[in-house]
Coordinates of C-alpha atoms in Angstrom, one line a residue:
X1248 CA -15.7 51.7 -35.8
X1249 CA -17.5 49.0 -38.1
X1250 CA -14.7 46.7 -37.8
X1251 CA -14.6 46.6 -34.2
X1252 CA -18.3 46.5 -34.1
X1253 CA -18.3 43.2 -36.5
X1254 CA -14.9 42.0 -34.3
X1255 CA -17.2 41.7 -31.2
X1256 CA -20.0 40.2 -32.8
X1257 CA -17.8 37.7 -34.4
X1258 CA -16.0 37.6 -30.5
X1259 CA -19.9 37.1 -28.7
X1260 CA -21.1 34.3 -31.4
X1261 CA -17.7 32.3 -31.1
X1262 CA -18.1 32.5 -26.9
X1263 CA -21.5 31.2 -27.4
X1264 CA -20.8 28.4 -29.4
X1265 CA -17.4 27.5 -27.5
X1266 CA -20.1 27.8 -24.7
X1267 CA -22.7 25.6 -26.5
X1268 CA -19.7 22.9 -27.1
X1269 CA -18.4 22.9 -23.8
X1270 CA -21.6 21.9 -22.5
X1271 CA -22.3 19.3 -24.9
X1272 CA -18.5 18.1 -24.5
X1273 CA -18.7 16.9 -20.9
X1274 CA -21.1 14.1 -22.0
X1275 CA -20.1 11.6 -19.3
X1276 CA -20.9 7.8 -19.2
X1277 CA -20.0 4.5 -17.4
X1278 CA -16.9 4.2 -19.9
X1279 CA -15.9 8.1 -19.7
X1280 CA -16.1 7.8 -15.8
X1281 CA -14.1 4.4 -15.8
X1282 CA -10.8 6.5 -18.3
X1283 CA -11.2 9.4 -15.3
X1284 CA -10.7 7.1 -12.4
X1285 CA -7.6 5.5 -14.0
X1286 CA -6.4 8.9 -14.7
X1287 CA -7.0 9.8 -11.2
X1288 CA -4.7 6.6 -10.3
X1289 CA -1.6 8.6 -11.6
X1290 CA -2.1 11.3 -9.4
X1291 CA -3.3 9.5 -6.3
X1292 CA 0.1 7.3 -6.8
X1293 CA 2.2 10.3 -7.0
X1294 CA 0.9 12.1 -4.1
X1295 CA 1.8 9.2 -1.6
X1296 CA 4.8 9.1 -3.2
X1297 CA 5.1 13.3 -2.6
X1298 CA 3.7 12.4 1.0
X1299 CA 6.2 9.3 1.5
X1300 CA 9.2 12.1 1.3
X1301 CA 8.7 13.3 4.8
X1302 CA 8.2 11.4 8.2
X1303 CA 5.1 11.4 9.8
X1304 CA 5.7 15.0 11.5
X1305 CA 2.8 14.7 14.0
X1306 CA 3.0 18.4 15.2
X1307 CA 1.1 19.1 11.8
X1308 CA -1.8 17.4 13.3
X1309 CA -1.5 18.4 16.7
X1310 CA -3.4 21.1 17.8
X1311 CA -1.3 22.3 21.2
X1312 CA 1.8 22.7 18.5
X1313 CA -0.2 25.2 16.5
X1314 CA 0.0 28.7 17.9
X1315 CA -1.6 30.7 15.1
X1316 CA -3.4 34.4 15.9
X1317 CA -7.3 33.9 15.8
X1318 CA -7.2 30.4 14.8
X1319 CA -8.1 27.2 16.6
X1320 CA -6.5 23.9 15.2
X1321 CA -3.9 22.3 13.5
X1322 CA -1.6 23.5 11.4
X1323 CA -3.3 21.2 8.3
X1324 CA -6.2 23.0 9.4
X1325 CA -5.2 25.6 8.6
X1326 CA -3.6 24.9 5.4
X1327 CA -6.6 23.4 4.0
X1328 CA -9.2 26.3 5.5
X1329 CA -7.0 29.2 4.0
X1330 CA -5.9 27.1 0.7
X1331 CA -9.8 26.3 -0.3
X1332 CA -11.1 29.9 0.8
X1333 CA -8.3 30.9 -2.1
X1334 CA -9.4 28.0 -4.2
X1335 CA -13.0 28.6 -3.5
X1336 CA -12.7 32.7 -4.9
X1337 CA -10.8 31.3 -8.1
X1338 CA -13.9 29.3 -9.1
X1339 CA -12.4 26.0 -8.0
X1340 CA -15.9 24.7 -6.4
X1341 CA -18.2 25.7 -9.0
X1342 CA -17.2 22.5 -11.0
X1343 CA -19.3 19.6 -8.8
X1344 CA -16.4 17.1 -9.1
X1345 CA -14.7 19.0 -6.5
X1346 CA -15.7 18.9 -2.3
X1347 CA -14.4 21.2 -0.1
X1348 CA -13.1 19.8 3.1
X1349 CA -14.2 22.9 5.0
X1350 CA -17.4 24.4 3.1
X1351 CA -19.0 26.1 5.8
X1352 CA -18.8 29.8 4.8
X1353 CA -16.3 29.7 1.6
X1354 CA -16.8 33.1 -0.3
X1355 CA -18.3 33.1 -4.1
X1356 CA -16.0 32.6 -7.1
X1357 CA -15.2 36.0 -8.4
X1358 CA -14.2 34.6 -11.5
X1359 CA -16.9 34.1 -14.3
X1360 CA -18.6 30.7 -14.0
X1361 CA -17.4 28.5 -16.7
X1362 CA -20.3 26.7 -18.3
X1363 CA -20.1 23.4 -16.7
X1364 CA -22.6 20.6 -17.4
X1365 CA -25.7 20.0 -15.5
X1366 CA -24.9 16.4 -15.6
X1367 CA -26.2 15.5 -11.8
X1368 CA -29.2 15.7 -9.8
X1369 CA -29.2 18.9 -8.1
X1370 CA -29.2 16.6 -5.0
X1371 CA -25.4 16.1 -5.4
X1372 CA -24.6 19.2 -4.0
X1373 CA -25.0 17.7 -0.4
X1374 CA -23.3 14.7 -0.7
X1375 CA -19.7 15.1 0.8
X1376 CA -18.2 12.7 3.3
X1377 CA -14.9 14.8 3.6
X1378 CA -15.1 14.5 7.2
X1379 CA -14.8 10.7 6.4
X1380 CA -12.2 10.9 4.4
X1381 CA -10.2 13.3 6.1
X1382 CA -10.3 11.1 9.6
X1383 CA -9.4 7.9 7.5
X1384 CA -6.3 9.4 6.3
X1385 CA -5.4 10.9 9.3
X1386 CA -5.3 8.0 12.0
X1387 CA -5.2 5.0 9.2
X1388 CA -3.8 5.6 6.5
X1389 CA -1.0 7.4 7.5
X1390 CA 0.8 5.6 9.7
X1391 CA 1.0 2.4 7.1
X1392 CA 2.8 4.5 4.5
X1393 CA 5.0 7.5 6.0
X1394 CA 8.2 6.1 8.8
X1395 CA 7.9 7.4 11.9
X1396 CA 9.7 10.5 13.1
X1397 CA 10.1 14.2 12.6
X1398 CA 12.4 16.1 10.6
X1399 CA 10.8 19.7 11.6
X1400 CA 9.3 20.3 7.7
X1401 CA 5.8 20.5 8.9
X1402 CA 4.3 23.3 6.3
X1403 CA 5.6 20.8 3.5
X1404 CA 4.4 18.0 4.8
X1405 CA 0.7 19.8 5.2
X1406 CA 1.0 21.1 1.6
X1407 CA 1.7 17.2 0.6
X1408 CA -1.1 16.4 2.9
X1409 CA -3.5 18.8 1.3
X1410 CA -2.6 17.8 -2.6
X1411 CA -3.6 14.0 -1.8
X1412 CA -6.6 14.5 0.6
X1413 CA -7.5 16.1 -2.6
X1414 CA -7.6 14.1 -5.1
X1415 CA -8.3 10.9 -2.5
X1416 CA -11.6 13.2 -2.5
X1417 CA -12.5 13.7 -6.4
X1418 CA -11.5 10.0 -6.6
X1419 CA -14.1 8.8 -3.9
X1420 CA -17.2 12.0 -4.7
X1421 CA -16.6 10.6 -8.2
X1422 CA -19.1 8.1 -7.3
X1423 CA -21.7 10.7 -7.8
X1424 CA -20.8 11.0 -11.7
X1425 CA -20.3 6.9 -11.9
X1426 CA -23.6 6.4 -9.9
X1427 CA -25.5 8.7 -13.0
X1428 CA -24.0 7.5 -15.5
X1429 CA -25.2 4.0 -14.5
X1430 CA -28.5 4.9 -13.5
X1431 CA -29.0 6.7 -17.6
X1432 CA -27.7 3.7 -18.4
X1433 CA -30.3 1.2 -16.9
X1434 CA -33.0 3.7 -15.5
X1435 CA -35.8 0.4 -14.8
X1436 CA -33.3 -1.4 -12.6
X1437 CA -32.4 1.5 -10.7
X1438 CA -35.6 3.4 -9.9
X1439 CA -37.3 0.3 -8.4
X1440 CA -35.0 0.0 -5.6
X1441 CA -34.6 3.7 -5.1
X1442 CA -38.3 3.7 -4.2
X1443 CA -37.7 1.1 -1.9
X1444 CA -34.8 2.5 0.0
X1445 CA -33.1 -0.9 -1.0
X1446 CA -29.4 0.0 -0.1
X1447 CA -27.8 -3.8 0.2
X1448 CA -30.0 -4.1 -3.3
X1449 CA -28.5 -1.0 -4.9
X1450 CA -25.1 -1.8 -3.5
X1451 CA -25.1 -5.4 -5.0
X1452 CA -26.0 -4.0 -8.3
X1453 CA -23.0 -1.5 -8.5
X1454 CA -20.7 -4.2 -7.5
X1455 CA -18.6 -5.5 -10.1
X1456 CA -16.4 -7.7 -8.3
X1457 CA -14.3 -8.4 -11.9
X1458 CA -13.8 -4.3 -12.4
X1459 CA -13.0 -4.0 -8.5
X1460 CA -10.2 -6.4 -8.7
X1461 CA -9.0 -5.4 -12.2
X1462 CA -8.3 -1.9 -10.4
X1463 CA -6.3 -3.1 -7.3
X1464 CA -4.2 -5.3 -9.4
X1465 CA -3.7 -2.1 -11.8
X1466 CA -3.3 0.4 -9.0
X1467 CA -0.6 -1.8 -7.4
X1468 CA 1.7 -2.9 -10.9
X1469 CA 1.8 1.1 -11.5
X1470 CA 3.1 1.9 -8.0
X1471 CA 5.7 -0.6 -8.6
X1472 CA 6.6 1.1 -12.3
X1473 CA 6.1 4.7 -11.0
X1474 CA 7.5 4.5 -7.7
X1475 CA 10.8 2.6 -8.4
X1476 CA 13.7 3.5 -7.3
X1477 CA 16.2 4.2 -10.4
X1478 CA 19.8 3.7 -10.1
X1479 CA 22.6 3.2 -12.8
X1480 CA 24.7 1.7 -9.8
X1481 CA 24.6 -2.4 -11.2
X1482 CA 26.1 -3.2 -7.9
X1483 CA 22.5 -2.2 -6.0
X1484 CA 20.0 -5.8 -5.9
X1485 CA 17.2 -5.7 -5.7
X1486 CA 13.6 -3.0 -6.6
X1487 CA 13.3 -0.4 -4.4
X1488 CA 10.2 1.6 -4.1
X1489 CA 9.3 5.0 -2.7
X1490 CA 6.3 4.0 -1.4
X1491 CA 5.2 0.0 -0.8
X1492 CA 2.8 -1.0 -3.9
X1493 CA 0.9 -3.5 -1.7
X1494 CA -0.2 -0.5 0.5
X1495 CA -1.5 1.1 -2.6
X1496 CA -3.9 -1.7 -3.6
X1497 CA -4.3 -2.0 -0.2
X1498 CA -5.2 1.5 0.0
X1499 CA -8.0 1.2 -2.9
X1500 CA -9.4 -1.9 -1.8
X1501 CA -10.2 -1.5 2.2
X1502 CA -11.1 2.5 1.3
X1503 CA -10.7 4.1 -1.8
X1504 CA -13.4 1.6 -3.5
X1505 CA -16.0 1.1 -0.8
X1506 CA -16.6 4.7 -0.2
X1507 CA -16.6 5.5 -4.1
X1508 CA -19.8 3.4 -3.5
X1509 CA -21.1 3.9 -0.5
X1510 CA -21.3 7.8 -2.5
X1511 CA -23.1 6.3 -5.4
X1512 CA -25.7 4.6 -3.1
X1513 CA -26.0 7.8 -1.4
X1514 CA -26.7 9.7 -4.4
X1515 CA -29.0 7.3 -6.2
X1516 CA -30.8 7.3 -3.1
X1517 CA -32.1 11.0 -3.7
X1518 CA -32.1 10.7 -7.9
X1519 CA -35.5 10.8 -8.2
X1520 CA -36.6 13.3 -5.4

């Protein structure tokens, strides 16, 4: 009976200090922020290339196609609605560098609540431009990088829809986390212009025009090295990819970039309420 007793003290002080060092470990800053968004490249890359597999399939977004009991909308709709009330239960919005696209009534996490840092203003909570996003990729975006047609797959081609709406999402709402990081950085060059309002100010001192076009030229060489098309065939000329690298930088520079800051404006605008 002692020995168990001792075994869940032992248990309770190493949860508290795993606790203590999880919350210390997610430290971020400017440089920690920069390694996540390249790592975020990789998957953003692979989920157009996932999407690129299947036409365009324009029942999925067509709500007269849909013909679901007690529902009204598409069938991505409801893909995404059902998917994140799942997610949502499993704890998967607790951790503030994900945005649900549909977070109007999503039920508590039923899991326990991992000890996350309090890294952000508490402001950060409202900031989520999913709507944006999700009509951007819908009517723009799409139709540059998937052919035309419909070859009838239209729950896998939501379920590739929903993987890279997601992480086009953490990419962009990862503003918030850059947009801190900067601000503890440089606090007196910041708070002057928040005071003011001074968005073109606080936009032109985010911009690094250098970094911005060090990341399109990145984004678009690893499209071409991740997306090739591999063949042992030497009679096949030519590099052929599975999706078009120039859409990719295309892809971060008209959208993927400006919205990253137009979130970091947004948030620094309410740091120091």
């Amino acid at each position: 009976m002692m020995l168990r007793f001792l075994v869940l003290l032992l248990t309770l002080a190493s949860c508290r200090e795993s606790n203590k060092m999880a919350k210390a470990e997610y430290n971020y800053t400017v440089d920690s922020a920069r390694a996540s968004l390249v790592r975020q490249e990789d998957t953003i890359i692979f989920g157009l290339i996932e999407r690129a597999r299947f036409p365009l399939n324009s029942p999925t977004y067509n709500q007269s196609y849909a013909s679901i009991p007690q529902f009204r909308g598409t069938l991505l709709d409801f893909l995404v609605r059902d998917t994140e009330v799942i997610q949502a239960k499993a704890g998967r919005y607790t951790n503030l560098e994900e945005n649900p696209f549909f977070p109007e009534n999503l039920p508590p996490s039923v899991e326990p609540h991992y000890p996350f840092s309090q890294f952000l203003h508490p402001s950060a909570a409202m900031i989520n431009i999913n709507n944006v996003i999700w009509k951007l990729y819908i009517d723009e975006l799409l139709p540059i990088f998937v052919a035309s047609g419909d070859d009838g797959n239209y729950a896998q081609t939501a379920a590739t829809d929903l993987s890279l709406l997601q992480a086009i999402s953490r990419r962009i709402h990862y503003g918030k986390f850059i947009a801190e990081a900067k601000f503890r950085e440089s606090p007196k060059g910041y708070e002057p212009l928040i005071r003011a309002k001074d968005k073109e100010a606080l936009m032109k001192l985010l911009t690094i025009e250098s970094v911005e076009e060090m990341v399109v030229k990145r984004v678009k060489k690893k499209a071409m090295v991740l997306g090739q098309e591999v063949s042992l065939d030497r009679n096949v000329k030519g590099i052929k990819y599975k999706v078009d690298p120039s859409v990719v930088s295309f892809l971060y520079q008209k959208w993927l970039i400006p919205l990253t800051k137009n979130v970091e404006v947004e948030y620094l605008l309410s740091r120091l309420d």
